[in-house]
Amino acid sequence: MYLTWTPWTIAWTALAVVTAVVLLFRTAPYGRHIRSDWGPTLPHRLGWIVMEVISPVALIAGLWWSIYPSMESLSGFQMGLVALWLGHYLYRALIYPYLMRWKEHRMPAVIMLSAVGFNLVNGGLNGVQIEAIVPPTAISPMMWVGLSLFVGGLAMNVHSDAILRSLRKPGESGYRIPEGGFYRWVTCPNYLGEMLEWTGFALLAATPAAVAFAVWTAANLIPRALSHHKWYKNQFAVYPRHRKAVIPFVL
Ligand SMILES: NC(=O)c1ccc[n+]([C@@H]2O[C@H](COP(=O)([O-])OP(=O)(O)OC[C@H]3O[C@@H](n4cnc5c(N)ncnc54)[C@H](OP(=O)(O)O)[C@@H]3O)[C@@H](O)[C@H]2O)c1
């Protein structure tokens, strides 16, 4: 661990665990779980872009805040971490919402606002802590594992998103059972891929902020995967019995 944990980073990570417990009982109301009693809504694509773009902007702002006014340049290692972050969010904030067939989809404003708040803190904290990293003199085996998890997780996430996208023809809004790829083993390989990515990033960066983000990602996505899994089993009598929610053969 390059940086030591402070009461703030411990509290931030503990909040993720509390959030996971809440989400096990209250599924976030967007997508198939949207509900009409969560206040005003806005177009899903607009809400998605706004809430996700905040993350890379906050990371850059956190870096800038830490570097200014000395303006020391970042090492190759630090630049690599920033590139991984920006690459992920280029896909998530701009390419993904452009590719998705969202026409009439809406999102509660409260979901967008809570994601904006999360991404401001998460992006900013990661930016500040990446700047504080003392670059390693050699790449350790743990870092290679982290990089492999990040790249493999991103590939799984993007591939799984593409399978979901292929399930609807233009103008359709219903749901089908996804098949192929990692859907052979789990209901939500897009979430599994996302969790692998940020676990890999945490191994690479080894900062409390990066570890906290990996915990937050699991805290958000494991309860949601369990909700999706239950929903599929209720909707489709023929839903594959061996398929788990998010961790192959386990959960
Ligand atoms: N890092 C984090 O904490 C975090 C948090 C949330 C999301 N994410 C990432 O953001 C991405 C999207 O998340 P999400 O929660 O919106 O994912 P999702 O519930 O799997 O939905 C993704 C898209 O696919 C459509 N879809 C899902 N299942 C379908 C089916 N059976 N048939 C037809 N269409 C289907 C959805 O339509 P509907 O909208 O109509 O359901 C939606 O447009 C994921 O890759 C996830 O990893 C990350």
PDB file of C-alpha atoms and ligand atoms in Angstrom:
ATOM      1  CA  MET A   1       0.000   0.000   0.000  1.00  0.00           C
ATOM      2  CA  TYR A   2       1.578   3.268  -1.132  1.00  0.00           C
ATOM      3  CA  LEU A   3      -0.525   5.470   1.141  1.00  0.00           C
ATOM      4  CA  THR A   4      -1.761   4.866   4.642  1.00  0.00           C
ATOM      5  CA  TRP A   5      -5.419   4.668   5.555  1.00  0.00           C
ATOM      6  CA  THR A   6      -6.924   7.680   7.321  1.00  0.00           C
ATOM      7  CA  PRO A   7     -10.191   7.806   9.308  1.00  0.00           C
ATOM      8  CA  TRP A   8     -11.771   9.436   6.225  1.00  0.00           C
ATOM      9  CA  THR A   9     -10.830   6.678   3.799  1.00  0.00           C
ATOM     10  CA  ILE A  10     -11.843   4.025   6.345  1.00  0.00           C
ATOM     11  CA  ALA A  11     -15.227   5.759   6.814  1.00  0.00           C
ATOM     12  CA  TRP A  12     -15.692   6.065   3.031  1.00  0.00           C
ATOM     13  CA  THR A  13     -15.065   2.342   2.594  1.00  0.00           C
ATOM     14  CA  ALA A  14     -17.291   1.444   5.557  1.00  0.00           C
ATOM     15  CA  LEU A  15     -20.075   3.487   3.945  1.00  0.00           C
ATOM     16  CA  ALA A  16     -19.849   1.168   0.931  1.00  0.00           C
ATOM     17  CA  VAL A  17     -20.498  -1.832   3.158  1.00  0.00           C
ATOM     18  CA  VAL A  18     -23.524  -0.104   4.727  1.00  0.00           C
ATOM     19  CA  THR A  19     -24.773   0.768   1.228  1.00  0.00           C
ATOM     20  CA  ALA A  20     -24.472  -2.879   0.168  1.00  0.00           C
ATOM     21  CA  VAL A  21     -26.670  -3.945   3.079  1.00  0.00           C
ATOM     22  CA  VAL A  22     -29.280  -1.298   2.170  1.00  0.00           C
ATOM     23  CA  LEU A  23     -29.198  -2.331  -1.509  1.00  0.00           C
ATOM     24  CA  LEU A  24     -29.836  -5.956  -0.561  1.00  0.00           C
ATOM     25  CA  PHE A  25     -33.266  -4.792   0.634  1.00  0.00           C
ATOM     26  CA  ARG A  26     -33.892  -1.823  -1.707  1.00  0.00           C
ATOM     27  CA  THR A  27     -32.916  -2.242  -5.374  1.00  0.00           C
ATOM     28  CA  ALA A  28     -31.807   1.003  -7.041  1.00  0.00           C
ATOM     29  CA  PRO A  29     -34.833   2.089  -9.149  1.00  0.00           C
ATOM     30  CA  TYR A  30     -33.554   2.269 -12.726  1.00  0.00           C
ATOM     31  CA  GLY A  31     -33.694  -0.039 -15.743  1.00  0.00           C
ATOM     32  CA  ARG A  32     -36.019  -3.011 -15.116  1.00  0.00           C
ATOM     33  CA  HIS A  33     -36.347  -2.007 -11.452  1.00  0.00           C
ATOM     34  CA  ILE A  34     -37.586   1.555 -12.148  1.00  0.00           C
ATOM     35  CA  ARG A  35     -40.521   2.700 -10.018  1.00  0.00           C
ATOM     36  CA  SER A  36     -42.891   5.634 -10.371  1.00  0.00           C
ATOM     37  CA  ASP A  37     -42.600   6.789  -6.741  1.00  0.00           C
ATOM     38  CA  TRP A  38     -38.991   8.071  -6.950  1.00  0.00           C
ATOM     39  CA  GLY A  39     -39.803  11.630  -8.036  1.00  0.00           C
ATOM     40  CA  PRO A  40     -39.014  13.467 -11.279  1.00  0.00           C
ATOM     41  CA  THR A  41     -37.280  11.623 -14.109  1.00  0.00           C
ATOM     42  CA  LEU A  42     -35.092  12.639 -17.040  1.00  0.00           C
ATOM     43  CA  PRO A  43     -34.059  10.926 -20.311  1.00  0.00           C
ATOM     44  CA  HIS A  44     -31.921   7.886 -19.408  1.00  0.00           C
ATOM     45  CA  ARG A  45     -29.142   8.716 -21.911  1.00  0.00           C
ATOM     46  CA  LEU A  46     -28.782  12.293 -20.676  1.00  0.00           C
ATOM     47  CA  GLY A  47     -28.726  11.183 -17.033  1.00  0.00           C
ATOM     48  CA  TRP A  48     -26.205   8.442 -17.809  1.00  0.00           C
ATOM     49  CA  ILE A  49     -23.759  10.720 -19.645  1.00  0.00           C
ATOM     50  CA  VAL A  50     -23.934  13.460 -16.995  1.00  0.00           C
ATOM     51  CA  MET A  51     -23.377  11.111 -14.065  1.00  0.00           C
ATOM     52  CA  GLU A  52     -20.545   9.118 -15.680  1.00  0.00           C
ATOM     53  CA  VAL A  53     -18.642  12.058 -17.217  1.00  0.00           C
ATOM     54  CA  ILE A  54     -18.226  13.469 -13.708  1.00  0.00           C
ATOM     55  CA  SER A  55     -15.845  10.643 -12.778  1.00  0.00           C
ATOM     56  CA  PRO A  56     -12.963  11.403 -15.207  1.00  0.00           C
ATOM     57  CA  VAL A  57     -13.498  15.148 -14.714  1.00  0.00           C
ATOM     58  CA  ALA A  58     -13.232  14.715 -10.920  1.00  0.00           C
ATOM     59  CA  LEU A  59     -10.105  12.546 -11.306  1.00  0.00           C
ATOM     60  CA  ILE A  60      -8.377  15.232 -13.401  1.00  0.00           C
ATOM     61  CA  ALA A  61      -9.539  17.920 -10.947  1.00  0.00           C
ATOM     62  CA  GLY A  62      -8.144  15.897  -8.019  1.00  0.00           C
ATOM     63  CA  LEU A  63      -4.810  15.488  -9.795  1.00  0.00           C
ATOM     64  CA  TRP A  64      -4.701  19.162 -10.697  1.00  0.00           C
ATOM     65  CA  TRP A  65      -5.588  20.209  -7.149  1.00  0.00           C
ATOM     66  CA  SER A  66      -2.683  18.111  -5.798  1.00  0.00           C
ATOM     67  CA  ILE A  67      -0.090  19.094  -8.375  1.00  0.00           C
ATOM     68  CA  TYR A  68      -0.796  22.850  -8.447  1.00  0.00           C
ATOM     69  CA  PRO A  69       1.213  25.079  -8.008  1.00  0.00           C
ATOM     70  CA  SER A  70       4.398  22.953  -8.132  1.00  0.00           C
ATOM     71  CA  MET A  71       3.367  21.441 -11.503  1.00  0.00           C
ATOM     72  CA  GLU A  72       5.717  18.486 -11.068  1.00  0.00           C
ATOM     73  CA  SER A  73       5.154  16.027 -13.866  1.00  0.00           C
ATOM     74  CA  LEU A  74       3.599  12.620 -13.221  1.00  0.00           C
ATOM     75  CA  SER A  75       5.652   9.436 -13.615  1.00  0.00           C
ATOM     76  CA  GLY A  76       4.889   6.916 -16.371  1.00  0.00           C
ATOM     77  CA  PHE A  77       3.292   4.669 -13.752  1.00  0.00           C
ATOM     78  CA  GLN A  78       0.939   7.414 -12.563  1.00  0.00           C
ATOM     79  CA  MET A  79       0.125   8.376 -16.155  1.00  0.00           C
ATOM     80  CA  GLY A  80      -0.672   4.714 -16.857  1.00  0.00           C
ATOM     81  CA  LEU A  81      -3.193   4.638 -13.997  1.00  0.00           C
ATOM     82  CA  VAL A  82      -4.808   7.830 -15.295  1.00  0.00           C
ATOM     83  CA  ALA A  83      -4.960   6.341 -18.805  1.00  0.00           C
ATOM     84  CA  LEU A  84      -6.744   3.203 -17.520  1.00  0.00           C
ATOM     85  CA  TRP A  85      -9.292   5.374 -15.691  1.00  0.00           C
ATOM     86  CA  LEU A  86      -9.894   7.642 -18.690  1.00  0.00           C
ATOM     87  CA  GLY A  87     -10.097   4.654 -21.063  1.00  0.00           C
ATOM     88  CA  HIS A  88     -12.774   2.999 -18.934  1.00  0.00           C
ATOM     89  CA  TYR A  89     -14.831   6.199 -18.713  1.00  0.00           C
ATOM     90  CA  LEU A  90     -14.439   7.008 -22.401  1.00  0.00           C
ATOM     91  CA  TYR A  91     -16.328   3.769 -22.965  1.00  0.00           C
ATOM     92  CA  ARG A  92     -18.752   4.010 -20.033  1.00  0.00           C
ATOM     93  CA  ALA A  93     -19.668   7.711 -20.282  1.00  0.00           C
ATOM     94  CA  LEU A  94     -19.631   8.308 -24.050  1.00  0.00           C
ATOM     95  CA  ILE A  95     -19.420   5.155 -26.204  1.00  0.00           C
ATOM     96  CA  TYR A  96     -21.782   2.917 -24.173  1.00  0.00           C
ATOM     97  CA  PRO A  97     -24.730   5.373 -24.019  1.00  0.00           C
ATOM     98  CA  TYR A  98     -24.256   6.127 -27.723  1.00  0.00           C
ATOM     99  CA  LEU A  99     -24.459   2.395 -28.583  1.00  0.00           C
ATOM    100  CA  MET A 100     -27.437   1.531 -26.344  1.00  0.00           C
ATOM    101  CA  ARG A 101     -30.924   1.544 -27.863  1.00  0.00           C
ATOM    102  CA  TRP A 102     -32.459   3.878 -25.289  1.00  0.00           C
ATOM    103  CA  LYS A 103     -35.415   5.758 -26.782  1.00  0.00           C
ATOM    104  CA  GLU A 104     -38.196   6.171 -24.252  1.00  0.00           C
ATOM    105  CA  HIS A 105     -36.021   5.164 -21.291  1.00  0.00           C
ATOM    106  CA  ARG A 106     -36.101   7.462 -18.283  1.00  0.00           C
ATOM    107  CA  MET A 107     -34.125   7.646 -15.066  1.00  0.00           C
ATOM    108  CA  PRO A 108     -35.148   9.127 -11.688  1.00  0.00           C
ATOM    109  CA  ALA A 109     -33.259  12.390 -11.109  1.00  0.00           C
ATOM    110  CA  VAL A 110     -32.361  11.156  -7.625  1.00  0.00           C
ATOM    111  CA  ILE A 111     -30.392   8.236  -9.154  1.00  0.00           C
ATOM    112  CA  MET A 112     -28.449  10.620 -11.378  1.00  0.00           C
ATOM    113  CA  LEU A 113     -27.767  13.018  -8.504  1.00  0.00           C
ATOM    114  CA  SER A 114     -26.597  10.291  -6.134  1.00  0.00           C
ATOM    115  CA  ALA A 115     -24.270   8.921  -8.838  1.00  0.00           C
ATOM    116  CA  VAL A 116     -22.933  12.441  -9.496  1.00  0.00           C
ATOM    117  CA  GLY A 117     -22.199  12.826  -5.767  1.00  0.00           C
ATOM    118  CA  PHE A 118     -20.490   9.434  -5.625  1.00  0.00           C
ATOM    119  CA  ASN A 119     -18.414  10.065  -8.752  1.00  0.00           C
ATOM    120  CA  LEU A 120     -17.297  13.485  -7.489  1.00  0.00           C
ATOM    121  CA  VAL A 121     -15.917  12.007  -4.265  1.00  0.00           C
ATOM    122  CA  ASN A 122     -14.604   8.798  -5.832  1.00  0.00           C
ATOM    123  CA  GLY A 123     -12.957  10.448  -8.850  1.00  0.00           C
ATOM    124  CA  GLY A 124     -11.531  13.328  -6.796  1.00  0.00           C
ATOM    125  CA  LEU A 125     -10.131  11.061  -4.074  1.00  0.00           C
ATOM    126  CA  ASN A 126      -8.525   8.734  -6.614  1.00  0.00           C
ATOM    127  CA  GLY A 127      -6.983  11.712  -8.447  1.00  0.00           C
ATOM    128  CA  VAL A 128      -5.476  13.110  -5.240  1.00  0.00           C
ATOM    129  CA  GLN A 129      -4.088   9.717  -4.213  1.00  0.00           C
ATOM    130  CA  ILE A 130      -2.674   8.832  -7.651  1.00  0.00           C
ATOM    131  CA  GLU A 131      -0.715  12.098  -7.489  1.00  0.00           C
ATOM    132  CA  ALA A 132       0.697  11.081  -4.079  1.00  0.00           C
ATOM    133  CA  ILE A 133       1.989   7.681  -5.272  1.00  0.00           C
ATOM    134  CA  VAL A 134       5.741   7.210  -5.168  1.00  0.00           C
ATOM    135  CA  PRO A 135       6.298   5.328  -8.423  1.00  0.00           C
ATOM    136  CA  PRO A 136       7.682   1.782  -8.068  1.00  0.00           C
ATOM    137  CA  THR A 137      11.157   1.044  -9.390  1.00  0.00           C
ATOM    138  CA  ALA A 138       9.994  -2.266 -10.938  1.00  0.00           C
ATOM    139  CA  ILE A 139       6.687  -3.835 -11.889  1.00  0.00           C
ATOM    140  CA  SER A 140       5.834  -6.477  -9.273  1.00  0.00           C
ATOM    141  CA  PRO A 141       3.949  -9.725 -10.047  1.00  0.00           C
ATOM    142  CA  MET A 142       0.965  -8.257  -8.138  1.00  0.00           C
ATOM    143  CA  MET A 143       0.875  -5.349 -10.568  1.00  0.00           C
ATOM    144  CA  TRP A 144       0.851  -7.715 -13.551  1.00  0.00           C
ATOM    145  CA  VAL A 145      -2.075  -9.555 -11.948  1.00  0.00           C
ATOM    146  CA  GLY A 146      -3.825  -6.202 -11.435  1.00  0.00           C
ATOM    147  CA  LEU A 147      -3.274  -5.107 -15.038  1.00  0.00           C
ATOM    148  CA  SER A 148      -4.498  -8.473 -16.349  1.00  0.00           C
ATOM    149  CA  LEU A 149      -7.637  -8.274 -14.197  1.00  0.00           C
ATOM    150  CA  PHE A 150      -8.322  -4.732 -15.381  1.00  0.00           C
ATOM    151  CA  VAL A 151      -7.918  -5.521 -19.076  1.00  0.00           C
ATOM    152  CA  GLY A 152      -9.720  -8.900 -18.833  1.00  0.00           C
ATOM    153  CA  GLY A 153     -12.542  -7.355 -16.789  1.00  0.00           C
ATOM    154  CA  LEU A 154     -12.975  -4.514 -19.287  1.00  0.00           C
ATOM    155  CA  ALA A 155     -13.130  -7.021 -22.165  1.00  0.00           C
ATOM    156  CA  MET A 156     -15.723  -9.125 -20.282  1.00  0.00           C
ATOM    157  CA  ASN A 157     -17.764  -6.021 -19.479  1.00  0.00           C
ATOM    158  CA  VAL A 158     -17.766  -4.665 -23.044  1.00  0.00           C
ATOM    159  CA  HIS A 159     -18.495  -8.099 -24.568  1.00  0.00           C
ATOM    160  CA  SER A 160     -21.352  -8.747 -22.132  1.00  0.00           C
ATOM    161  CA  ASP A 161     -22.838  -5.292 -22.820  1.00  0.00           C
ATOM    162  CA  ALA A 162     -22.738  -6.130 -26.541  1.00  0.00           C
ATOM    163  CA  ILE A 163     -24.675  -9.385 -25.988  1.00  0.00           C
ATOM    164  CA  LEU A 164     -27.370  -7.495 -24.046  1.00  0.00           C
ATOM    165  CA  ARG A 165     -27.556  -4.894 -26.812  1.00  0.00           C
ATOM    166  CA  SER A 166     -28.091  -7.580 -29.428  1.00  0.00           C
ATOM    167  CA  LEU A 167     -31.206  -8.876 -27.620  1.00  0.00           C
ATOM    168  CA  ARG A 168     -33.432  -6.010 -28.785  1.00  0.00           C
ATOM    169  CA  LYS A 169     -34.302  -4.992 -32.303  1.00  0.00           C
ATOM    170  CA  PRO A 170     -34.708  -1.239 -32.949  1.00  0.00           C
ATOM    171  CA  GLY A 171     -37.875  -0.027 -31.204  1.00  0.00           C
ATOM    172  CA  GLU A 172     -38.159  -3.034 -28.854  1.00  0.00           C
ATOM    173  CA  SER A 173     -38.106  -2.634 -25.084  1.00  0.00           C
ATOM    174  CA  GLY A 174     -38.778  -6.148 -23.728  1.00  0.00           C
ATOM    175  CA  TYR A 175     -36.347  -8.619 -22.189  1.00  0.00           C
ATOM    176  CA  ARG A 176     -34.946 -11.937 -23.475  1.00  0.00           C
ATOM    177  CA  ILE A 177     -32.689 -14.488 -21.809  1.00  0.00           C
ATOM    178  CA  PRO A 178     -29.080 -13.594 -22.709  1.00  0.00           C
ATOM    179  CA  GLU A 179     -27.033 -16.497 -24.060  1.00  0.00           C
ATOM    180  CA  GLY A 180     -23.377 -17.036 -24.963  1.00  0.00           C
ATOM    181  CA  GLY A 181     -20.147 -15.560 -23.652  1.00  0.00           C
ATOM    182  CA  PHE A 182     -19.970 -15.461 -19.863  1.00  0.00           C
ATOM    183  CA  TYR A 183     -23.782 -15.627 -19.673  1.00  0.00           C
ATOM    184  CA  ARG A 184     -23.228 -19.394 -19.767  1.00  0.00           C
ATOM    185  CA  TRP A 185     -22.145 -19.117 -16.133  1.00  0.00           C
ATOM    186  CA  VAL A 186     -23.694 -15.982 -14.649  1.00  0.00           C
ATOM    187  CA  THR A 187     -26.688 -13.690 -15.089  1.00  0.00           C
ATOM    188  CA  CYS A 188     -24.598 -10.492 -14.862  1.00  0.00           C
ATOM    189  CA  PRO A 189     -21.146 -10.940 -16.446  1.00  0.00           C
ATOM    190  CA  ASN A 190     -21.165  -7.205 -17.232  1.00  0.00           C
ATOM    191  CA  TYR A 191     -21.127  -6.583 -13.471  1.00  0.00           C
ATOM    192  CA  LEU A 192     -18.541  -9.340 -12.876  1.00  0.00           C
ATOM    193  CA  GLY A 193     -16.284  -7.721 -15.502  1.00  0.00           C
ATOM    194  CA  GLU A 194     -16.701  -4.319 -13.849  1.00  0.00           C
ATOM    195  CA  MET A 195     -15.786  -5.759 -10.436  1.00  0.00           C
ATOM    196  CA  LEU A 196     -12.692  -7.478 -11.880  1.00  0.00           C
ATOM    197  CA  GLU A 197     -11.623  -4.212 -13.492  1.00  0.00           C
ATOM    198  CA  TRP A 198     -11.667  -2.182 -10.291  1.00  0.00           C
ATOM    199  CA  THR A 199     -10.174  -5.006  -8.229  1.00  0.00           C
ATOM    200  CA  GLY A 200      -7.320  -5.049 -10.755  1.00  0.00           C
ATOM    201  CA  PHE A 201      -7.007  -1.269 -10.553  1.00  0.00           C
ATOM    202  CA  ALA A 202      -6.807  -1.504  -6.742  1.00  0.00           C
ATOM    203  CA  LEU A 203      -3.996  -4.082  -6.990  1.00  0.00           C
ATOM    204  CA  LEU A 204      -2.134  -1.828  -9.404  1.00  0.00           C
ATOM    205  CA  ALA A 205      -2.608   1.521  -7.680  1.00  0.00           C
ATOM    206  CA  ALA A 206      -2.553   0.085  -4.137  1.00  0.00           C
ATOM    207  CA  THR A 207      -4.070   3.262  -2.701  1.00  0.00           C
ATOM    208  CA  PRO A 208      -6.909   3.353  -0.136  1.00  0.00           C
ATOM    209  CA  ALA A 209      -9.035   5.285  -2.662  1.00  0.00           C
ATOM    210  CA  ALA A 210      -8.622   2.557  -5.297  1.00  0.00           C
ATOM    211  CA  VAL A 211      -9.371  -0.199  -2.761  1.00  0.00           C
ATOM    212  CA  ALA A 212     -12.455   1.761  -1.646  1.00  0.00           C
ATOM    213  CA  PHE A 213     -13.663   2.000  -5.270  1.00  0.00           C
ATOM    214  CA  ALA A 214     -13.323  -1.773  -5.706  1.00  0.00           C
ATOM    215  CA  VAL A 215     -15.378  -2.263  -2.518  1.00  0.00           C
ATOM    216  CA  TRP A 216     -17.987   0.304  -3.659  1.00  0.00           C
ATOM    217  CA  THR A 217     -18.299  -1.414  -7.051  1.00  0.00           C
ATOM    218  CA  ALA A 218     -18.972  -4.783  -5.426  1.00  0.00           C
ATOM    219  CA  ALA A 219     -21.321  -3.101  -2.919  1.00  0.00           C
ATOM    220  CA  ASN A 220     -23.402  -1.667  -5.769  1.00  0.00           C
ATOM    221  CA  LEU A 221     -23.283  -4.518  -8.223  1.00  0.00           C
ATOM    222  CA  ILE A 222     -23.570  -7.711  -6.138  1.00  0.00           C
ATOM    223  CA  PRO A 223     -26.978  -6.754  -4.659  1.00  0.00           C
ATOM    224  CA  ARG A 224     -28.137  -5.568  -8.097  1.00  0.00           C
ATOM    225  CA  ALA A 225     -27.008  -8.834  -9.708  1.00  0.00           C
ATOM    226  CA  LEU A 226     -28.958 -10.774  -7.078  1.00  0.00           C
ATOM    227  CA  SER A 227     -32.056  -8.661  -7.877  1.00  0.00           C
ATOM    228  CA  HIS A 228     -31.626  -9.225 -11.636  1.00  0.00           C
ATOM    229  CA  HIS A 229     -31.150 -12.962 -11.075  1.00  0.00           C
ATOM    230  CA  LYS A 230     -34.321 -13.234  -8.975  1.00  0.00           C
ATOM    231  CA  TRP A 231     -36.196 -11.142 -11.565  1.00  0.00           C
ATOM    232  CA  TYR A 232     -35.142 -13.453 -14.459  1.00  0.00           C
ATOM    233  CA  LYS A 233     -36.158 -16.552 -12.509  1.00  0.00           C
ATOM    234  CA  ASN A 234     -39.588 -15.006 -11.832  1.00  0.00           C
ATOM    235  CA  GLN A 235     -40.061 -13.895 -15.452  1.00  0.00           C
ATOM    236  CA  PHE A 236     -38.801 -16.978 -17.320  1.00  0.00           C
ATOM    237  CA  ALA A 237     -39.858 -20.482 -16.286  1.00  0.00           C
ATOM    238  CA  VAL A 238     -37.072 -21.854 -18.515  1.00  0.00           C
ATOM    239  CA  TYR A 239     -34.266 -19.739 -17.042  1.00  0.00           C
ATOM    240  CA  PRO A 240     -31.032 -21.850 -16.984  1.00  0.00           C
ATOM    241  CA  ARG A 241     -30.900 -23.577 -13.595  1.00  0.00           C
ATOM    242  CA  HIS A 242     -27.120 -23.850 -13.311  1.00  0.00           C
ATOM    243  CA  ARG A 243     -26.555 -20.134 -13.969  1.00  0.00           C
ATOM    244  CA  LYS A 244     -25.447 -18.150 -10.912  1.00  0.00           C
ATOM    245  CA  ALA A 245     -26.084 -14.421 -10.335  1.00  0.00           C
ATOM    246  CA  VAL A 246     -22.591 -12.948 -10.611  1.00  0.00           C
ATOM    247  CA  ILE A 247     -19.811 -15.284  -9.385  1.00  0.00           C
ATOM    248  CA  PRO A 248     -19.556 -18.520 -11.400  1.00  0.00           C
ATOM    249  CA  PHE A 249     -20.462 -21.654  -9.382  1.00  0.00           C
ATOM    250  CA  VAL A 250     -20.678 -19.614  -6.144  1.00  0.00           C
ATOM    251  CA  LEU A 251     -23.224 -16.777  -5.982  1.00  0.00           C
TER     252      LEU A 251
HETATM  253  N1  LIG B   1     -18.996   0.710 -11.069  1.00  0.00           N
HETATM  254  C1  LIG B   1     -20.259   0.694 -10.637  1.00  0.00           C
HETATM  255  O1  LIG B   1     -20.499   0.806  -9.449  1.00  0.00           O
HETATM  256  C2  LIG B   1     -21.410   0.542 -11.624  1.00  0.00           C
HETATM  257  C3  LIG B   1     -22.709   0.792 -11.174  1.00  0.00           C
HETATM  258  C4  LIG B   1     -23.762   0.622 -12.078  1.00  0.00           C
HETATM  259  C5  LIG B   1     -23.509   0.214 -13.383  1.00  0.00           C
HETATM  260  N2  LIG B   1     -22.235  -0.006 -13.788  1.00  0.00           N
HETATM  261  C6  LIG B   1     -21.970  -0.509 -15.143  1.00  0.00           C
HETATM  262  O2  LIG B   1     -22.822   0.112 -16.080  1.00  0.00           O
HETATM  263  C7  LIG B   1     -23.302  -0.824 -17.043  1.00  0.00           C
HETATM  264  C8  LIG B   1     -24.827  -0.778 -17.110  1.00  0.00           C
HETATM  265  O3  LIG B   1     -25.368  -1.052 -15.842  1.00  0.00           O
HETATM  266  P1  LIG B   1     -26.920  -1.453 -15.696  1.00  0.00           P
HETATM  267  O4  LIG B   1     -27.151  -1.621 -14.225  1.00  0.00           O
HETATM  268  O5  LIG B   1     -27.779  -0.498 -16.483  1.00  0.00           O
HETATM  269  O6  LIG B   1     -26.907  -2.873 -16.442  1.00  0.00           O
HETATM  270  P2  LIG B   1     -28.118  -3.841 -16.901  1.00  0.00           P
HETATM  271  O7  LIG B   1     -29.259  -3.774 -15.948  1.00  0.00           O
HETATM  272  O8  LIG B   1     -27.506  -5.169 -17.178  1.00  0.00           O
HETATM  273  O9  LIG B   1     -28.651  -3.194 -18.280  1.00  0.00           O
HETATM  274  C9  LIG B   1     -27.765  -2.839 -19.298  1.00  0.00           C
HETATM  275  C10 LIG B   1     -28.571  -2.541 -20.565  1.00  0.00           C
HETATM  276  O10 LIG B   1     -28.983  -3.755 -21.189  1.00  0.00           O
HETATM  277  C11 LIG B   1     -30.417  -3.827 -21.266  1.00  0.00           C
HETATM  278  N3  LIG B   1     -30.772  -5.211 -20.890  1.00  0.00           N
HETATM  279  C12 LIG B   1     -30.412  -5.835 -19.741  1.00  0.00           C
HETATM  280  N4  LIG B   1     -30.892  -7.097 -19.727  1.00  0.00           N
HETATM  281  C13 LIG B   1     -31.574  -7.258 -20.875  1.00  0.00           C
HETATM  282  C14 LIG B   1     -32.321  -8.359 -21.425  1.00  0.00           C
HETATM  283  N5  LIG B   1     -32.437  -9.517 -20.787  1.00  0.00           N
HETATM  284  N6  LIG B   1     -32.935  -8.188 -22.628  1.00  0.00           N
HETATM  285  C15 LIG B   1     -32.822  -7.014 -23.286  1.00  0.00           C
HETATM  286  N7  LIG B   1     -32.118  -5.939 -22.823  1.00  0.00           N
HETATM  287  C16 LIG B   1     -31.498  -6.055 -21.622  1.00  0.00           C
HETATM  288  C17 LIG B   1     -30.925  -2.832 -20.248  1.00  0.00           C
HETATM  289  O11 LIG B   1     -32.227  -2.390 -20.604  1.00  0.00           O
HETATM  290  P3  LIG B   1     -33.212  -1.710 -19.518  1.00  0.00           P
HETATM  291  O12 LIG B   1     -32.544  -0.418 -19.122  1.00  0.00           O
HETATM  292  O13 LIG B   1     -34.489  -1.546 -20.268  1.00  0.00           O
HETATM  293  O14 LIG B   1     -33.319  -2.655 -18.339  1.00  0.00           O
HETATM  294  C18 LIG B   1     -29.863  -1.744 -20.323  1.00  0.00           C
HETATM  295  O15 LIG B   1     -30.099  -0.911 -21.431  1.00  0.00           O
HETATM  296  C19 LIG B   1     -22.773  -2.200 -16.627  1.00  0.00           C
HETATM  297  O16 LIG B   1     -21.723  -2.590 -17.487  1.00  0.00           O
HETATM  298  C20 LIG B   1     -22.281  -2.016 -15.209  1.00  0.00           C
HETATM  299  O17 LIG B   1     -21.138  -2.794 -14.952  1.00  0.00           O
HETATM  300  C21 LIG B   1     -21.180   0.155 -12.929  1.00  0.00           C
END
